[in-house]
PDB file of C-alpha atoms and ligand atoms in Angstrom:
ATOM      1  CA  MET A1114     -43.616  -7.194  10.933  1.00 59.00           C
ATOM      2  CA  ASN A1115     -40.431  -5.779  12.311  1.00 69.00           C
ATOM      3  CA  ASP A1116     -37.864  -7.829  10.522  1.00 88.00           C
ATOM      4  CA  THR A1117     -34.743  -5.835  11.226  1.00 94.00           C
ATOM      5  CA  ILE A1118     -31.593  -6.425  13.222  1.00 94.00           C
ATOM      6  CA  LYS A1119     -29.070  -4.048  14.735  1.00 96.00           C
ATOM      7  CA  LYS A1120     -25.582  -3.785  13.333  1.00 96.00           C
ATOM      8  CA  LYS A1121     -22.697  -1.479  14.018  1.00 96.00           C
ATOM      9  CA  CYS A1122     -21.213   0.667  11.316  1.00 97.00           C
ATOM     10  CA  LEU A1123     -17.592  -0.260  10.589  1.00 95.00           C
ATOM     11  CA  MET A1124     -16.713   3.376  10.147  1.00 93.00           C
ATOM     12  CA  CYS A1125     -18.436   5.313  12.898  1.00 94.00           C
ATOM     13  CA  ASN A1126     -19.519   2.501  15.231  1.00 95.00           C
ATOM     14  CA  GLU A1127     -23.066   3.804  15.246  1.00 96.00           C
ATOM     15  CA  GLU A1128     -25.800   1.228  15.569  1.00 97.00           C
ATOM     16  CA  PHE A1129     -28.187   1.040  12.704  1.00 96.00           C
ATOM     17  CA  SER A1130     -31.117  -1.161  11.785  1.00 95.00           C
ATOM     18  CA  VAL A1131     -30.903  -3.341   8.767  1.00 94.00           C
ATOM     19  CA  SER A1132     -33.643  -5.473   7.309  1.00 93.00           C
ATOM     20  CA  ARG A1133     -33.008  -9.168   6.936  1.00 92.00           C
ATOM     21  CA  ASP A1134     -32.746  -8.921   3.187  1.00 91.00           C
ATOM     22  CA  HIS A1135     -29.854  -6.480   3.592  1.00 90.00           C
ATOM     23  CA  LEU A1136     -27.633  -8.333   6.015  1.00 89.00           C
ATOM     24  CA  TRP A1137     -24.630  -7.681   3.829  1.00 90.00           C
ATOM     25  CA  LYS A1138     -24.668  -4.064   4.936  1.00 94.00           C
ATOM     26  CA  PHE A1139     -21.729  -3.173   7.125  1.00 95.00           C
ATOM     27  CA  LEU A1140     -22.072   0.598   7.145  1.00 96.00           C
ATOM     28  CA  CYS A1141     -24.754   2.869   8.512  1.00 96.00           C
ATOM     29  CA  PRO A1142     -27.056   4.458   5.924  1.00 95.00           C
ATOM     30  CA  THR A1143     -24.953   7.616   5.867  1.00 95.00           C
ATOM     31  CA  HIS A1144     -21.697   5.822   5.197  1.00 94.00           C
ATOM     32  CA  THR A1145     -23.292   3.367   2.807  1.00 94.00           C
ATOM     33  CA  GLN A1146     -24.411   6.326   0.778  1.00 93.00           C
ATOM     34  CA  GLU A1147     -21.130   8.158   1.118  1.00 90.00           C
ATOM     35  CA  PHE A1148     -18.614   5.346   0.545  1.00 91.00           C
ATOM     36  CA  TYR A1149     -20.104   2.010  -0.293  1.00 93.00           C
ATOM     37  CA  ILE A1150     -22.357   3.065  -3.144  1.00 92.00           C
ATOM     38  CA  PRO A1151     -19.702   5.045  -5.024  1.00 88.00           C
ATOM     39  CA  LEU A1152     -17.213   2.179  -4.571  1.00 89.00           C
ATOM     40  CA  ARG A1153     -19.667  -0.350  -5.899  1.00 92.00           C
ATOM     41  CA  ARG A1154     -19.786   1.459  -9.209  1.00 89.00           C
ATOM     42  CA  ASN A1155     -16.311   0.154  -9.961  1.00 85.00           C
ATOM     43  CA  HIS A1156     -15.818  -2.718  -7.548  1.00 88.00           C
ATOM     44  CA  SER A1157     -17.351  -6.001  -6.533  1.00 92.00           C
ATOM     45  CA  PHE A1158     -18.891  -6.308  -3.101  1.00 94.00           C
ATOM     46  CA  GLN A1159     -15.777  -8.080  -1.808  1.00 93.00           C
ATOM     47  CA  SER A1160     -13.344  -5.487  -3.045  1.00 91.00           C
ATOM     48  CA  ALA A1161     -15.504  -2.590  -1.880  1.00 92.00           C
ATOM     49  CA  LEU A1162     -15.565  -4.217   1.551  1.00 94.00           C
ATOM     50  CA  HIS A1163     -11.805  -4.774   1.479  1.00 92.00           C
ATOM     51  CA  LEU A1164     -11.087  -1.212   0.443  1.00 90.00           C
ATOM     52  CA  ILE A1165     -13.255   0.151   3.214  1.00 93.00           C
ATOM     53  CA  GLU A1166     -11.683  -2.198   5.768  1.00 93.00           C
ATOM     54  CA  LEU A1167      -8.251  -1.195   4.606  1.00 91.00           C
ATOM     55  CA  ALA A1168      -9.026   2.494   4.899  1.00 92.00           C
ATOM     56  CA  ILE A1169     -10.327   1.902   8.421  1.00 92.00           C
ATOM     57  CA  LEU A1170      -7.278  -0.163   9.392  1.00 92.00           C
ATOM     58  CA  LEU A1171      -4.966   2.480   8.051  1.00 91.00           C
ATOM     59  CA  ASP A1172      -7.074   5.104   9.756  1.00 90.00           C
ATOM     60  CA  ASP A1173      -7.266   6.963   6.503  1.00 89.00           C
ATOM     61  CA  ILE A1174     -10.859   7.162   5.434  1.00 86.00           C
ATOM     62  CA  GLU A1175     -10.205  10.458   3.713  1.00 83.00           C
ATOM     63  CA  MET A1176      -7.942   8.575   1.336  1.00 78.00           C
ATOM     64  CA  LEU A1177     -10.946   6.566   0.209  1.00 81.00           C
ATOM     65  CA  ARG A1178     -12.861   9.707  -0.443  1.00 77.00           C
ATOM     66  CA  ASP A1179     -10.025  11.202  -2.447  1.00 73.00           C
ATOM     67  CA  ARG A1180      -9.376   8.092  -4.430  1.00 67.00           C
ATOM     68  CA  PHE A1181     -12.861   7.091  -5.309  1.00 68.00           C
ATOM     69  CA  MET A1182     -14.934  10.169  -5.200  1.00 56.00           C
ATOM     70  CA  GLY A1183     -12.854  13.222  -5.866  1.00 49.00           C
ATOM     71  CA  LYS A1184     -11.849  12.474  -9.414  1.00 51.00           C
ATOM     72  CA  PRO A1185     -14.613  10.929 -11.438  1.00 49.00           C
ATOM     73  CA  ARG A1186     -12.868  11.713 -14.711  1.00 49.00           C
ATOM     74  CA  GLU A1187      -9.731   9.727 -13.925  1.00 47.00           C
ATOM     75  CA  GLU A1188     -11.409   6.493 -13.042  1.00 48.00           C
ATOM     76  CA  PRO A1189      -9.430   3.803 -14.827  1.00 50.00           C
ATOM     77  CA  LYS A1190      -6.296   4.022 -12.723  1.00 51.00           C
ATOM     78  CA  VAL A1191      -7.383   5.426  -9.385  1.00 49.00           C
ATOM     79  CA  SER A1192      -7.502   2.108  -7.594  1.00 54.00           C
ATOM     80  CA  GLU A1193      -4.170   0.683  -8.709  1.00 54.00           C
ATOM     81  CA  GLY A1194      -2.216   1.662  -5.614  1.00 58.00           C
ATOM     82  CA  PHE A1195      -4.929   0.402  -3.388  1.00 60.00           C
ATOM     83  CA  ARG A1196      -5.293  -2.878  -5.189  1.00 60.00           C
ATOM     84  CA  SER A1197      -1.619  -3.569  -4.855  1.00 66.00           C
ATOM     85  CA  VAL A1198      -2.017  -3.618  -1.077  1.00 68.00           C
ATOM     86  CA  VAL A1199      -5.086  -5.825  -0.875  1.00 67.00           C
ATOM     87  CA  GLY A1200      -4.161  -9.496  -0.736  1.00 70.00           C
ATOM     88  CA  THR A1201      -0.514  -8.972   0.166  1.00 77.00           C
ATOM     89  CA  ALA A1202       1.160 -10.334   3.298  1.00 77.00           C
ATOM     90  CA  GLU A1203       0.970  -6.873   4.771  1.00 76.00           C
ATOM     91  CA  TRP A1204      -2.755  -6.839   4.185  1.00 76.00           C
ATOM     92  CA  GLN A1205      -3.121 -10.208   5.910  1.00 77.00           C
ATOM     93  CA  LYS A1206      -1.174  -8.924   8.869  1.00 78.00           C
ATOM     94  CA  LEU A1207      -3.422  -5.896   9.115  1.00 79.00           C
ATOM     95  CA  LYS A1208      -6.489  -8.074   9.004  1.00 77.00           C
ATOM     96  CA  GLU A1209      -5.179 -10.396  11.691  1.00 78.00           C
ATOM     97  CA  THR A1210      -4.266  -7.491  13.909  1.00 76.00           C
ATOM     98  CA  ALA A1211      -7.720  -6.050  13.506  1.00 74.00           C
ATOM     99  CA  ALA A1212      -9.382  -9.345  14.324  1.00 67.00           C
ATOM    100  CA  VAL A1213      -7.853  -9.542  17.809  1.00 60.00           C
TER     101      VAL A1213
HETATM  102 ZN1   ZN B2715     -21.316   5.123   9.827  1.00 70.40          ZN
END
């Protein structure tokens, strides 16, 4: 039984196969491992998705890496700056722009 579908990674645009029980995946296996999994340690699915979308919109994926992966010992406050952007009018505008 080949119960997989093709999706495109939000980050690198590579096609990848995802099984039907994992339709929530929006990154290829490499980027899931590299970004999504570390983010999920401290964030809900929705906010991990938002943070990744934001980094893509801002064309600053390295920022994600720095913020969430470079400094495991300073966890409590690392996401404050980021959080302050998500949900704002500016954020909405970015999302609308990206949806076109
Ligand atoms: Zn990817």
